[in-house]
Amino acid sequence: MHRRSFLHSAALLALAQAAGNAMTPDAHAAAAKQESNPLLDEWTGPHGGFPRFDLTKVDAFKPAIERGMDLKRVEIAAIAGNSAAPDFENTFAALDNSGRPFGRATRIFRIYTSTMNDKPMQAVDTELAPVLSAFDDEIVQNEALFARLKTVYDARATTSLSPEQQRLADVVYTNFARKGAALDKAQKARLKAINKRLASLFTTFRQNQLADEESYTLVIDNEADLAGLPDNLRDAAAGAAAAKGQKGKWLFTNTRSSMEPFITYASRRDLRERGWRMWTMRGDNPGAHDNKPLIAEILQLRAERAKLLGFASHAHWALDNNMAKTPDAAMALMMEVWKAAVARAREEVADMQAIADREGSGIKIEPWDYRYYAQQVRRARYELDQTEISQYLQLDKIREAMFWVAGQLYGLQFVKVDDVPVYNPDMSVYEVQRDSKRVGLFYLDPYARAGKSSGAWMSEYRTQEKFRTEITPVVSNNSNFVKGKAGEPVLISWDDASTLFHEFGHALHGLNSSVNYPTLAGPSVKRDFVELPSMLNEHWLPTPEVLNRFALHHKTGKPIPAELVAKIEKAKNFNQGFSTVEYLAAAIYDMKIHLAAMPDRKIDAAAFEKQTMAEIGCPSEIVMRHRPTQFGHIFSSDGYSAGYYVYLWADTLTADACEAFNEAGGLYEKSVAKRYYETILSVGNSVPPDKAFRHFRGRDVDTDALMRDRGFPVTKS
Ligand SMILES: [Zn+2]
């Protein structure tokens, strides 16, 4: 299982309102005549235009975003104050067409806060986060605007709107209502204050985590202490040490991409424990970067906001707009899988303990041993060694592989271009084409560096649309690979290769989008549907078609041997107990803490973790995939809060969708790929997700497919 964050920026931001400090239309016209501004200007140039990273300066963000807000205020005031009777065109369509300079500036701003977040950038983020939140509420709370939207929304079924227009009215109106557009003045003021404070807390949460990832490191000065570590990890650590002025030593940073391989391979148990403790304590250390007080306040504010909006809890509010609809439905699915996963994890621990006992080490398996001994079991049982597989997984080749699959399934070609500016020289840019016609642009930002968020994600620089003119999407994939020696291929793990395919699935969702209105485009779907295209895309990595062509040995260039592929296939469900338990422990925690939160209750996130894990019987050898103080999915934005379950929800859809391909003859079955493209991948949120899935599968989802996919027993009838 591969759980990645998908940063889902602008469609949700695109909510808007006029205010007292709006410029007059004349002032607007005068301002527009001023010299050009690379953050606000339309994206021009070859390939359909692109953001001017070459002209982007950190100190330009604040004035540009403020000006963008003013420009948008004028547009919103015009929509809200229109003397003509409200109709779809002068309300919903006009709103979708508004705020374009603001949208461009904020998207580049979000790209910088996730990938170029140095100290000056953090200061701008800290200052602007509450301002942007208040601007969002200013638009949502514009009474005249909401009244006009409501009039058109109420009449949507009886006026001659297309299905997509009705859908847009539904989605946008619901969004306004969910954000409190119908509340009274005092409630609105309180809501705005809550959101502003939350925006600041989210920013500080993210910065605290980054601080702990950058300030704590594991430095090794004796080569013997590297026992067990493969060469590529040693080389990368030597490079990292040299870069920090510690030549001759080995430095491991406090991020997933660095610590996970370390605790998988290091045979020095004390060093594994030290690394594991440092890594899992991110944000949980006493002092200035402790995230626990922030979490307590975030939970209180969310609970208060949910009450204001008429919901029993933040979880009820969050789920109301998802496929799952209620926390109960999400919990039921999680607990069904939880039992099977814990049972499997206990078997895995027993296997590992047996190996440790045979070694005569006298140890009891602890969390910092899990990955290490799982690796031993994998070797013993499947004669499968992760480092052996990595010899065949070159980053560049895996990238080519995902491009190739997108060509086979969706007819896409990726042509590398060198005339598009990037914000870091290690990035590459591709023009995406179908039948030699431009579909969009794809940016790849592969390597870890200071100021970049950890993990892997997709972001949308520009959203597809065609309701005014045809605008092609611009998307990116971001990951944190450790850069190897100059001129040598970067070897990655099987899990990393899977992650690349996952994020690329999100990119394909953005690139294949073919709707009219940008609010409904590509990945702007419900949160528990958005992981379907990404998780489904992971399934093409282990196919012989990919492995034989692209899993080439980094020295000999020879394709991966058939017997190794057979071993990978045989070991497919190995360690599913661990990965499912660590994920579900986090997802259940997320739901439970958002159900338990109350406006007047200060919850200690770590104590609640302990209590919850005891309650659900989490094996002591496994901790949450993201411990609370580093759980950015749920505490660095509202994004996945009471929503970490979505990966499991989407995986039930994914497993079932995968069976649709296999029933028809296999994953490269063109007719199924075409149907998938037409019913799901290209329609974005213009069709409700349950309906879209039914169009693809011919029926509702069969959740047993998930249990079969993970090799768990299917217990219910
Ligand atoms: Zn994802």
XYZ file of C-alpha atoms and ligand atoms in Angstrom:
718
model
C 0.000 0.000 0.000
C 1.298 3.404 -0.803
C -0.131 6.430 0.921
C 0.882 9.674 -0.624
C -0.333 13.153 -0.162
C -1.959 14.781 -3.094
C -1.806 18.516 -2.810
C -4.960 19.701 -4.229
C -4.680 23.342 -4.549
C -6.703 25.728 -6.423
C -10.144 24.464 -7.256
C -11.008 24.647 -3.589
C -9.359 28.009 -3.202
C -11.394 29.416 -6.011
C -14.146 30.583 -3.750
C -14.596 34.222 -3.504
C -16.497 38.268 -2.282
C -16.474 41.963 -2.452
C -15.387 44.005 0.518
C -15.040 47.523 1.744
C -11.473 47.896 0.633
C -12.150 46.865 -2.959
C -10.750 49.156 -5.599
C -13.171 50.968 -7.817
C -13.351 49.714 -11.417
C -11.432 52.812 -12.514
C -8.639 52.180 -10.065
C -8.611 48.593 -11.315
C -8.200 49.693 -14.929
C -5.388 52.045 -13.956
C -3.678 49.337 -11.928
C -3.973 46.879 -14.797
C -2.067 49.288 -17.025
C 0.931 49.180 -14.709
C 4.043 47.258 -15.661
C 3.687 43.492 -16.017
C 4.037 41.210 -13.016
C 5.366 37.676 -13.602
C 3.255 36.258 -10.765
C -0.018 37.735 -12.012
C 0.457 37.786 -15.777
C -1.101 35.240 -18.052
C 1.232 32.332 -18.802
C 2.500 32.749 -22.323
C 5.282 31.271 -24.416
C 5.632 27.971 -26.254
C 3.860 24.741 -25.169
C 0.699 26.616 -24.218
C 2.465 28.882 -21.735
C 4.116 28.231 -18.386
C 4.836 29.857 -15.015
C 7.846 32.164 -15.016
C 9.924 30.514 -12.310
C 12.937 32.307 -13.775
C 11.369 35.649 -12.777
C 9.872 34.545 -9.462
C 11.161 36.356 -6.380
C 10.103 35.524 -2.849
C 9.595 39.152 -1.855
C 7.231 39.641 -4.797
C 4.633 37.188 -3.449
C 2.997 39.456 -0.919
C 2.397 42.491 -3.145
C 1.340 40.274 -6.057
C -1.152 38.279 -4.015
C -2.568 41.449 -2.439
C -3.020 42.976 -5.863
C -4.530 39.725 -7.152
C -7.041 39.834 -4.294
C -8.001 43.405 -5.163
C -8.490 42.500 -8.817
C -10.663 39.573 -7.800
C -12.688 41.738 -5.409
C -13.654 43.954 -8.301
C -14.819 40.973 -10.341
C -16.762 39.479 -7.450
C -18.412 42.813 -6.740
C -19.509 42.964 -10.369
C -21.019 39.458 -10.208
C -22.746 40.104 -6.876
C -23.976 43.562 -7.878
C -25.118 42.691 -11.391
C -28.429 44.428 -12.122
C -29.518 41.711 -14.553
C -31.538 38.785 -13.202
C -29.272 35.970 -12.037
C -28.714 33.170 -14.526
C -26.110 30.436 -14.822
C -23.873 32.488 -17.111
C -23.728 35.616 -14.949
C -23.286 33.717 -11.659
C -21.647 30.269 -11.694
C -19.865 30.644 -15.038
C -18.740 34.185 -14.207
C -17.459 33.001 -10.829
C -15.468 30.180 -12.460
C -13.963 32.760 -14.778
C -12.970 35.177 -12.004
C -9.784 35.711 -10.067
C -7.398 34.417 -12.683
C -4.365 36.600 -11.787
C -4.952 35.800 -8.101
C -5.157 32.086 -8.956
C -1.879 32.168 -10.860
C -0.027 33.982 -8.068
C -1.361 31.705 -5.305
C -0.497 28.548 -7.232
C 3.121 29.628 -7.632
C 3.047 30.611 -3.959
C 1.849 27.074 -3.004
C 4.542 25.519 -5.184
C 7.130 27.536 -3.271
C 5.764 26.742 0.198
C 5.988 23.002 -0.567
C 9.245 22.864 -2.521
C 11.306 26.033 -1.882
C 10.328 26.745 1.717
C 13.452 28.456 3.015
C 13.379 30.925 5.912
C 12.315 34.010 3.877
C 9.588 31.949 2.188
C 8.387 30.650 5.571
C 8.080 34.219 6.789
C 5.901 35.143 3.798
C 3.798 32.003 4.340
C 3.313 32.837 8.014
C 2.150 36.305 7.091
C -0.099 35.364 4.168
C -1.759 32.153 5.428
C -4.350 33.958 7.616
C -4.827 36.655 4.975
C -5.645 34.060 2.310
C -7.995 32.250 4.665
C -9.850 35.488 5.435
C -10.092 36.249 1.725
C -11.696 32.844 1.140
C -14.280 33.585 3.820
C -14.824 37.089 2.505
C -16.084 35.570 -0.752
C -18.060 32.724 0.835
C -19.727 35.202 3.187
C -20.758 37.691 0.486
C -24.530 37.743 0.973
C -25.452 39.265 -2.377
C -23.301 36.754 -4.206
C -24.692 33.797 -2.279
C -28.277 34.967 -2.845
C -27.708 35.032 -6.600
C -26.025 31.626 -6.566
C -28.935 30.228 -4.559
C -31.536 31.541 -7.003
C -29.840 29.815 -9.925
C -29.098 26.704 -7.888
C -32.727 26.335 -6.743
C -33.951 26.523 -10.328
C -31.193 24.343 -11.792
C -33.402 21.377 -12.684
C -36.087 23.455 -14.398
C -33.828 25.727 -16.451
C -32.168 24.411 -19.572
C -28.751 23.721 -18.044
C -26.523 20.950 -19.361
C -25.745 18.110 -16.934
C -22.262 19.576 -16.418
C -23.700 23.027 -15.661
C -26.137 21.527 -13.161
C -23.235 19.705 -11.598
C -21.182 22.906 -11.331
C -24.098 24.689 -9.662
C -24.464 21.787 -7.256
C -20.759 21.559 -6.366
C -20.175 25.296 -5.940
C -23.403 25.980 -4.060
C -22.752 23.048 -1.714
C -19.233 24.346 -1.088
C -20.520 27.777 -0.115
C -23.206 26.306 2.128
C -20.736 23.933 3.780
C -18.452 26.856 4.515
C -21.190 28.766 6.307
C -22.574 31.091 3.624
C -26.054 30.845 5.186
C -25.012 31.661 8.781
C -25.933 34.875 10.588
C -23.503 37.781 10.955
C -22.133 36.900 14.384
C -21.621 33.258 13.403
C -19.894 34.290 10.200
C -17.520 36.564 12.096
C -16.614 33.767 14.489
C -16.164 31.314 11.603
C -13.823 33.695 9.838
C -11.769 34.121 13.002
C -11.578 30.340 13.472
C -10.430 29.757 9.890
C -7.825 32.498 10.166
C -6.385 31.042 13.322
C -6.422 27.535 11.822
C -4.527 28.754 8.758
C -1.761 30.091 11.020
C -1.671 26.888 13.081
C -1.416 24.744 9.918
C 1.518 26.819 8.678
C 3.352 26.564 12.001
C 2.663 22.810 12.141
C 4.311 22.358 8.735
C 7.254 24.568 9.661
C 7.816 22.746 12.970
C 7.957 19.415 11.170
C 10.375 20.794 8.597
C 12.537 22.203 11.404
C 12.787 18.790 13.101
C 13.548 17.127 9.781
C 16.360 19.560 9.098
C 17.875 20.040 12.546
C 18.105 16.410 13.687
C 20.409 14.087 11.769
C 22.111 10.751 12.316
C 25.841 11.152 11.728
C 28.083 8.102 11.605
C 31.851 8.475 11.676
C 32.933 4.849 11.845
C 32.492 2.855 8.631
C 31.920 -0.384 10.567
C 28.686 1.131 11.916
C 27.287 1.095 8.373
C 27.082 -2.715 8.417
C 24.189 -4.011 6.335
C 23.679 -0.832 4.329
C 23.909 -1.176 0.537
C 26.464 0.883 -1.402
C 24.038 3.378 -2.879
C 22.808 4.394 0.596
C 26.382 4.710 1.866
C 27.349 6.865 -1.124
C 24.336 9.110 -0.679
C 25.051 9.487 3.054
C 28.703 10.282 2.357
C 27.579 12.934 -0.131
C 25.122 14.394 2.361
C 27.845 14.606 5.026
C 30.303 16.244 2.637
C 27.671 18.797 1.645
C 27.321 19.718 5.335
C 31.076 20.124 5.733
C 31.587 16.716 7.383
C 33.665 15.010 4.719
C 34.662 11.443 5.628
C 31.493 10.861 7.660
C 28.026 9.581 6.737
C 24.946 11.676 7.355
C 21.349 10.430 7.344
C 18.652 13.082 7.331
C 15.508 12.854 9.403
C 13.091 12.184 6.552
C 11.203 9.131 5.347
C 13.319 8.746 2.206
C 16.453 8.594 4.318
C 15.380 6.889 7.573
C 13.170 4.148 6.114
C 16.008 2.508 4.149
C 18.349 3.019 7.103
C 16.178 1.084 9.548
C 15.482 -1.542 6.896
C 19.136 -2.409 6.299
C 21.316 -1.314 9.215
C 22.364 -4.384 11.174
C 23.450 -2.315 14.196
C 20.312 -2.569 16.311
C 21.208 0.348 18.598
C 21.625 2.636 15.596
C 18.314 1.468 14.141
C 16.651 2.340 17.418
C 18.342 5.735 17.527
C 17.318 6.533 13.946
C 13.789 5.260 14.454
C 13.273 7.282 17.635
C 14.592 10.453 16.049
C 12.367 9.972 12.993
C 9.142 9.066 14.793
C 9.615 11.908 17.306
C 9.466 14.645 14.658
C 7.269 17.406 16.041
C 7.016 15.590 19.388
C 10.188 16.987 20.969
C 9.835 19.445 23.829
C 10.648 23.028 22.955
C 9.829 25.511 20.235
C 8.877 22.963 17.574
C 6.499 20.804 19.626
C 3.342 20.255 17.564
C 1.193 18.859 20.416
C -0.154 22.213 21.689
C -0.975 23.142 18.088
C -2.920 19.930 17.558
C -4.931 20.514 20.730
C -5.969 23.949 19.511
C -6.655 22.774 15.941
C -9.006 20.095 17.284
C -10.864 22.548 19.517
C -11.339 25.033 16.701
C -12.492 22.364 14.263
C -15.021 21.080 16.779
C -16.341 24.579 17.376
C -16.592 25.223 13.647
C -18.498 21.962 13.080
C -21.023 22.965 15.756
C -21.457 26.389 14.138
C -22.130 24.669 10.830
C -24.684 22.344 12.412
C -22.710 19.091 12.591
C -22.088 16.795 15.537
C -18.327 16.788 14.964
C -15.631 17.788 12.499
C -15.694 14.195 11.220
C -19.425 14.436 10.479
C -18.874 17.713 8.634
C -15.950 16.330 6.603
C -17.690 13.069 5.663
C -20.982 14.690 4.729
C -19.506 15.781 1.404
C -17.670 12.529 0.616
C -18.734 9.260 -0.981
C -18.727 7.551 2.418
C -21.230 10.142 3.761
C -20.859 9.281 7.484
C -18.019 8.507 9.912
C -19.815 5.239 10.699
C -19.570 4.054 7.106
C -15.861 4.837 6.955
C -15.198 3.249 10.377
C -17.126 0.103 9.419
C -14.950 -0.445 6.357
C -11.771 0.253 8.333
C -12.655 -2.094 11.201
C -13.577 -4.885 8.794
C -10.120 -4.754 7.234
C -8.391 -3.994 10.565
C -9.155 -7.413 12.063
C -7.718 -9.283 9.095
C -4.696 -6.975 8.975
C -3.851 -7.383 12.679
C -4.147 -11.164 12.399
C -1.741 -11.091 9.454
C 0.679 -8.738 11.255
C 0.798 -11.148 14.225
C 1.819 -13.944 11.845
C 4.491 -11.689 10.375
C 5.876 -10.874 13.823
C 5.971 -14.574 14.702
C 7.998 -15.270 11.539
C 10.419 -12.481 12.405
C 10.712 -13.557 16.024
C 11.590 -17.065 14.835
C 14.519 -15.692 12.834
C 15.692 -13.532 15.736
C 15.471 -16.577 18.036
C 17.471 -18.699 15.592
C 20.175 -16.024 15.579
C 20.276 -16.407 19.339
C 20.132 -12.640 19.790
C 17.661 -12.934 22.637
C 15.715 -9.924 21.446
C 12.007 -9.284 21.256
C 10.911 -7.651 17.988
C 10.436 -3.925 18.499
C 9.186 -1.278 16.071
C 12.747 -0.445 14.972
C 13.271 -4.130 14.132
C 10.184 -4.643 11.994
C 11.519 -3.514 8.629
C 14.910 -5.102 9.236
C 13.578 -8.547 10.150
C 10.826 -8.390 7.519
C 13.682 -8.107 5.083
C 15.299 -11.233 6.568
C 12.037 -13.158 6.264
C 11.653 -12.006 2.686
C 15.124 -13.299 1.918
C 14.541 -16.599 3.652
C 11.062 -17.312 2.352
C 11.088 -15.847 -1.133
C 14.850 -15.652 -1.706
C 14.037 -12.075 -2.494
C 16.393 -9.282 -1.598
C 15.279 -5.657 -1.925
C 18.785 -4.509 -2.814
C 18.858 -7.101 -5.606
C 15.627 -5.655 -7.038
C 16.977 -2.117 -6.728
C 19.834 -2.999 -9.065
C 17.170 -3.101 -11.774
C 15.220 -0.018 -10.711
C 16.841 3.096 -12.141
C 14.886 6.273 -11.535
C 15.197 7.402 -15.175
C 14.039 4.047 -16.495
C 11.039 3.906 -14.182
C 10.065 7.350 -15.358
C 10.288 6.102 -18.946
C 8.177 3.118 -17.910
C 5.329 5.231 -16.580
C 5.394 7.351 -19.729
C 5.285 4.180 -21.824
C 2.277 2.807 -19.943
C 0.439 6.131 -20.406
C 1.151 5.749 -24.114
C -0.193 2.199 -24.236
C -3.356 2.998 -22.295
C -4.235 6.581 -23.131
C -2.204 7.330 -26.257
C 0.007 9.930 -24.546
C 3.563 10.826 -25.577
C 6.017 12.739 -23.415
C 8.503 14.958 -25.226
C 11.253 16.506 -23.124
C 11.528 20.266 -23.583
C 14.371 22.549 -22.526
C 12.883 25.972 -23.132
C 10.663 26.049 -20.032
C 12.026 27.692 -16.857
C 12.261 25.634 -13.655
C 12.821 26.662 -10.033
C 15.521 24.048 -9.493
C 18.051 22.809 -12.080
C 17.357 19.130 -11.263
C 13.807 19.392 -12.603
C 12.758 18.276 -16.035
C 9.754 19.311 -18.132
C 7.839 17.365 -20.770
C 5.270 18.416 -23.291
C 2.518 15.824 -23.226
C 0.956 15.028 -26.586
C -1.750 12.841 -28.080
C -1.737 12.309 -31.848
C 0.960 15.008 -32.012
C -1.431 17.516 -30.439
C -0.485 19.191 -27.144
C -2.346 17.833 -24.096
C -0.420 19.685 -21.400
C 2.895 20.055 -19.571
C 4.395 17.714 -16.985
C 7.118 18.818 -14.522
C 9.193 16.383 -12.509
C 11.006 17.530 -9.354
C 12.628 14.310 -8.096
C 15.234 15.077 -5.409
C 15.202 15.917 -1.725
C 16.653 19.238 -0.625
C 16.390 21.683 2.232
C 13.085 23.544 2.231
C 11.178 20.817 0.405
C 8.323 18.958 2.107
C 9.024 15.278 2.652
C 7.071 12.541 0.924
C 5.756 12.573 -2.608
C 2.867 14.427 -4.177
C 1.314 15.763 -7.321
C 0.350 19.354 -7.774
C -1.634 21.144 -10.404
C 0.004 24.320 -11.691
C -2.848 24.998 -14.095
C -6.193 23.275 -14.414
C -7.735 22.085 -17.664
C -10.843 23.873 -18.949
C -12.567 24.783 -22.199
C -15.591 26.900 -21.339
C -14.063 30.196 -22.501
C -11.028 29.112 -24.480
C -9.300 25.776 -24.398
C -6.675 25.778 -21.647
C -4.407 22.758 -21.267
C -3.330 21.466 -17.863
C 0.114 21.922 -16.317
C 0.924 19.408 -13.579
C 3.915 18.218 -11.578
C 5.142 15.233 -9.635
C 7.389 15.772 -6.640
C 9.427 13.301 -4.652
C 12.392 13.146 -2.326
C 14.937 10.782 -3.790
C 18.427 11.077 -2.470
C 20.595 12.298 -5.301
C 23.408 9.892 -6.117
C 26.906 10.489 -7.411
C 27.152 12.673 -10.492
C 26.724 10.664 -13.689
C 25.546 7.524 -11.942
C 21.979 6.243 -12.128
C 19.804 6.717 -9.051
C 18.660 3.311 -7.851
C 15.333 3.230 -6.052
C 13.374 0.714 -4.037
C 10.335 -1.209 -5.195
C 8.205 0.883 -2.865
C 9.613 4.101 -4.345
C 8.925 2.873 -7.872
C 5.369 2.179 -6.790
C 5.109 5.699 -5.370
C 6.271 7.150 -8.677
C 3.479 5.276 -10.444
C 1.029 6.440 -7.770
C 1.777 10.143 -8.119
C 1.909 9.787 -11.861
C -1.644 8.412 -11.667
C -2.696 11.744 -10.121
C -0.812 13.545 -12.902
C -2.710 11.488 -15.504
C -5.978 12.470 -13.826
C -5.036 16.122 -14.329
C -3.641 15.652 -17.847
C -6.522 13.568 -19.205
C -9.182 15.899 -17.889
C -11.647 17.016 -20.549
C -14.378 19.138 -18.982
C -15.670 22.656 -19.566
C -15.369 24.268 -16.124
C -12.075 24.316 -14.200
C -13.797 23.782 -10.839
C -14.894 20.353 -12.086
C -11.614 19.391 -13.760
C -9.324 16.421 -13.194
C -8.486 15.656 -9.565
C -11.037 18.129 -8.130
C -13.220 15.150 -7.243
C -14.439 14.051 -3.851
C -11.630 13.270 -1.466
C -12.456 9.568 -1.214
C -12.478 9.224 -5.004
C -9.299 11.118 -5.833
C -6.994 8.225 -4.930
C -8.597 5.846 -7.425
C -6.604 6.976 -10.503
C -3.366 7.042 -8.501
C -3.756 3.704 -6.752
C -4.944 2.040 -9.933
C -1.879 3.286 -11.788
C 0.388 1.484 -9.293
C -0.868 -1.819 -10.691
C 1.054 -1.432 -13.968
C 4.507 -1.423 -12.333
C 4.657 -5.171 -11.593
C 3.522 -6.202 -15.093
C 6.022 -8.179 -17.200
C 5.447 -5.672 -20.029
C 6.979 -2.941 -17.841
C 9.612 -4.978 -16.045
C 11.030 -6.627 -19.170
C 11.410 -3.313 -20.949
C 12.403 -0.945 -18.170
C 13.700 -2.876 -15.165
C 17.230 -2.981 -16.564
C 20.349 -3.691 -14.555
C 22.194 -0.443 -13.947
C 25.557 -1.937 -14.950
C 24.832 -4.633 -17.532
C 21.652 -3.118 -19.025
C 20.145 -6.612 -18.964
C 16.437 -6.906 -18.186
C 15.396 -8.254 -14.834
C 15.528 -12.089 -14.927
C 12.193 -13.890 -15.264
C 12.834 -15.814 -12.055
C 13.262 -12.576 -10.106
C 9.986 -11.282 -11.575
C 8.335 -14.543 -10.532
C 9.657 -14.062 -7.003
C 8.306 -10.511 -6.885
C 4.908 -11.781 -7.994
C 5.009 -14.561 -5.402
C 5.910 -12.126 -2.648
C 3.223 -9.646 -3.729
C 1.252 -9.879 -0.506
C 4.289 -10.151 1.734
C 4.211 -7.723 4.669
C 0.632 -6.638 3.879
C -0.138 -7.051 7.573
C 2.425 -4.394 8.478
C 1.567 -1.897 5.764
C -2.162 -2.224 6.298
C -1.893 -1.960 10.086
C 0.426 1.075 10.063
C -1.882 2.823 7.613
C -5.150 1.870 9.333
C -3.815 2.748 12.783
C -3.291 6.296 11.470
C -6.634 6.411 9.660
C -8.589 5.146 12.661
C -6.775 7.582 14.941
C -7.671 10.425 12.592
C -11.356 9.525 12.645
C -11.515 8.858 16.387
C -9.761 12.031 17.448
C -12.009 14.140 15.224
C -15.060 12.423 16.710
C -13.757 12.963 20.249
C -12.731 16.590 19.857
C -14.834 19.217 21.649
C -14.574 23.013 21.719
C -13.735 23.051 25.433
C -11.511 19.972 25.617
C -7.710 20.085 25.285
C -6.624 16.734 23.869
C -3.020 15.581 24.252
C -2.304 14.065 20.834
C 0.300 11.598 22.093
C -1.798 10.408 25.040
C -4.770 9.956 22.718
C -2.538 7.930 20.411
C -1.544 5.618 23.242
C -5.125 5.193 24.384
C -6.484 4.592 20.864
C -3.839 2.027 19.989
C -4.627 0.138 23.190
C -8.357 0.302 22.492
C -8.122 -1.151 18.996
C -5.417 -3.650 19.909
C -2.647 -2.321 17.692
C 0.329 -4.697 17.798
C 3.078 -3.081 19.889
C 5.613 -3.698 17.100
C 3.885 -1.213 14.776
C 3.256 2.529 15.111
C 1.007 4.792 13.070
C 2.396 5.419 9.598
C 2.400 9.106 10.499
C 2.510 9.768 14.226
C 0.211 12.678 15.239
C 2.900 15.369 15.479
C 4.079 14.655 11.922
C 0.662 13.852 10.439
C 0.610 16.690 7.915
C -2.264 15.092 6.002
C -4.626 15.954 8.834
C -2.946 18.796 10.755
C -1.170 20.949 8.155
C -4.428 21.705 6.348
C -8.060 20.660 6.488
C -7.326 18.571 3.375
C -7.295 14.985 4.613
C -8.577 15.632 8.142
C -11.129 12.985 9.136
C -10.195 11.811 5.684
C -7.108 9.626 5.904
C -9.506 6.710 5.442
C -9.907 7.760 1.809
C -6.979 5.626 0.711
C -8.757 2.508 1.908
C -12.051 3.667 0.449
C -10.413 4.371 -2.898
C -8.548 1.086 -2.725
C -11.817 -0.841 -2.666
C -12.687 0.961 -5.911
C -9.174 0.342 -7.232
C -9.146 -3.394 -6.544
C -12.528 -3.752 -8.211
C -11.470 -1.617 -11.206
C -8.363 -3.748 -11.545
C -10.512 -6.877 -11.704
C -12.461 -5.253 -14.558
C -9.238 -5.148 -16.590
C -8.290 -8.678 -15.651
C -11.729 -10.109 -16.421
C -11.429 -8.634 -19.916
C -8.006 -10.151 -20.574
C -5.459 -8.098 -18.675
C -4.226 -4.683 -17.651
C -3.356 -3.678 -21.214
C -6.837 -4.436 -22.526
C -7.444 -1.407 -24.759
C -11.246 -1.480 -24.631
C -11.263 -1.307 -20.821
C -8.643 1.474 -20.793
C -10.836 3.403 -23.226
C -13.915 2.894 -21.060
C -11.957 3.916 -17.951
C -10.730 7.057 -19.724
C -14.219 7.963 -20.915
C -16.118 7.263 -17.691
C -13.637 8.258 -14.966
C -10.260 9.661 -15.991
C -11.501 12.417 -18.304
C -14.696 13.501 -16.530
C -13.221 14.962 -13.323
C -16.018 15.970 -10.975
C -18.512 16.687 -13.768
C -20.150 13.337 -12.927
C -20.832 12.254 -9.313
C -18.265 9.592 -8.353
C -20.666 6.749 -7.574
C -22.300 7.306 -10.944
C -18.943 7.499 -12.742
C -17.861 4.222 -11.163
C -21.144 2.578 -12.171
C -20.623 3.769 -15.742
C -17.231 2.087 -15.735
C -18.032 -1.129 -13.892
C -21.681 -1.608 -14.805
C -22.529 -1.924 -11.100
C -21.625 -0.602 -7.646
C -18.272 -1.452 -6.087
C -17.631 -4.967 -4.740
C -15.570 -4.505 -1.556
C -14.470 -8.162 -1.493
C -12.087 -7.355 -4.341
C -9.949 -5.419 -1.844
C -9.585 -8.399 0.495
C -8.636 -10.598 -2.452
C -6.100 -8.015 -3.649
C -4.343 -7.983 -0.273
C -4.499 -11.711 0.163
C -6.796 -11.454 3.205
C -9.586 -13.975 3.691
C -12.986 -12.820 2.434
C -15.190 -13.516 5.430
C -18.558 -12.031 4.679
C -20.974 -13.697 2.307
Zn -2.370 9.892 -3.789
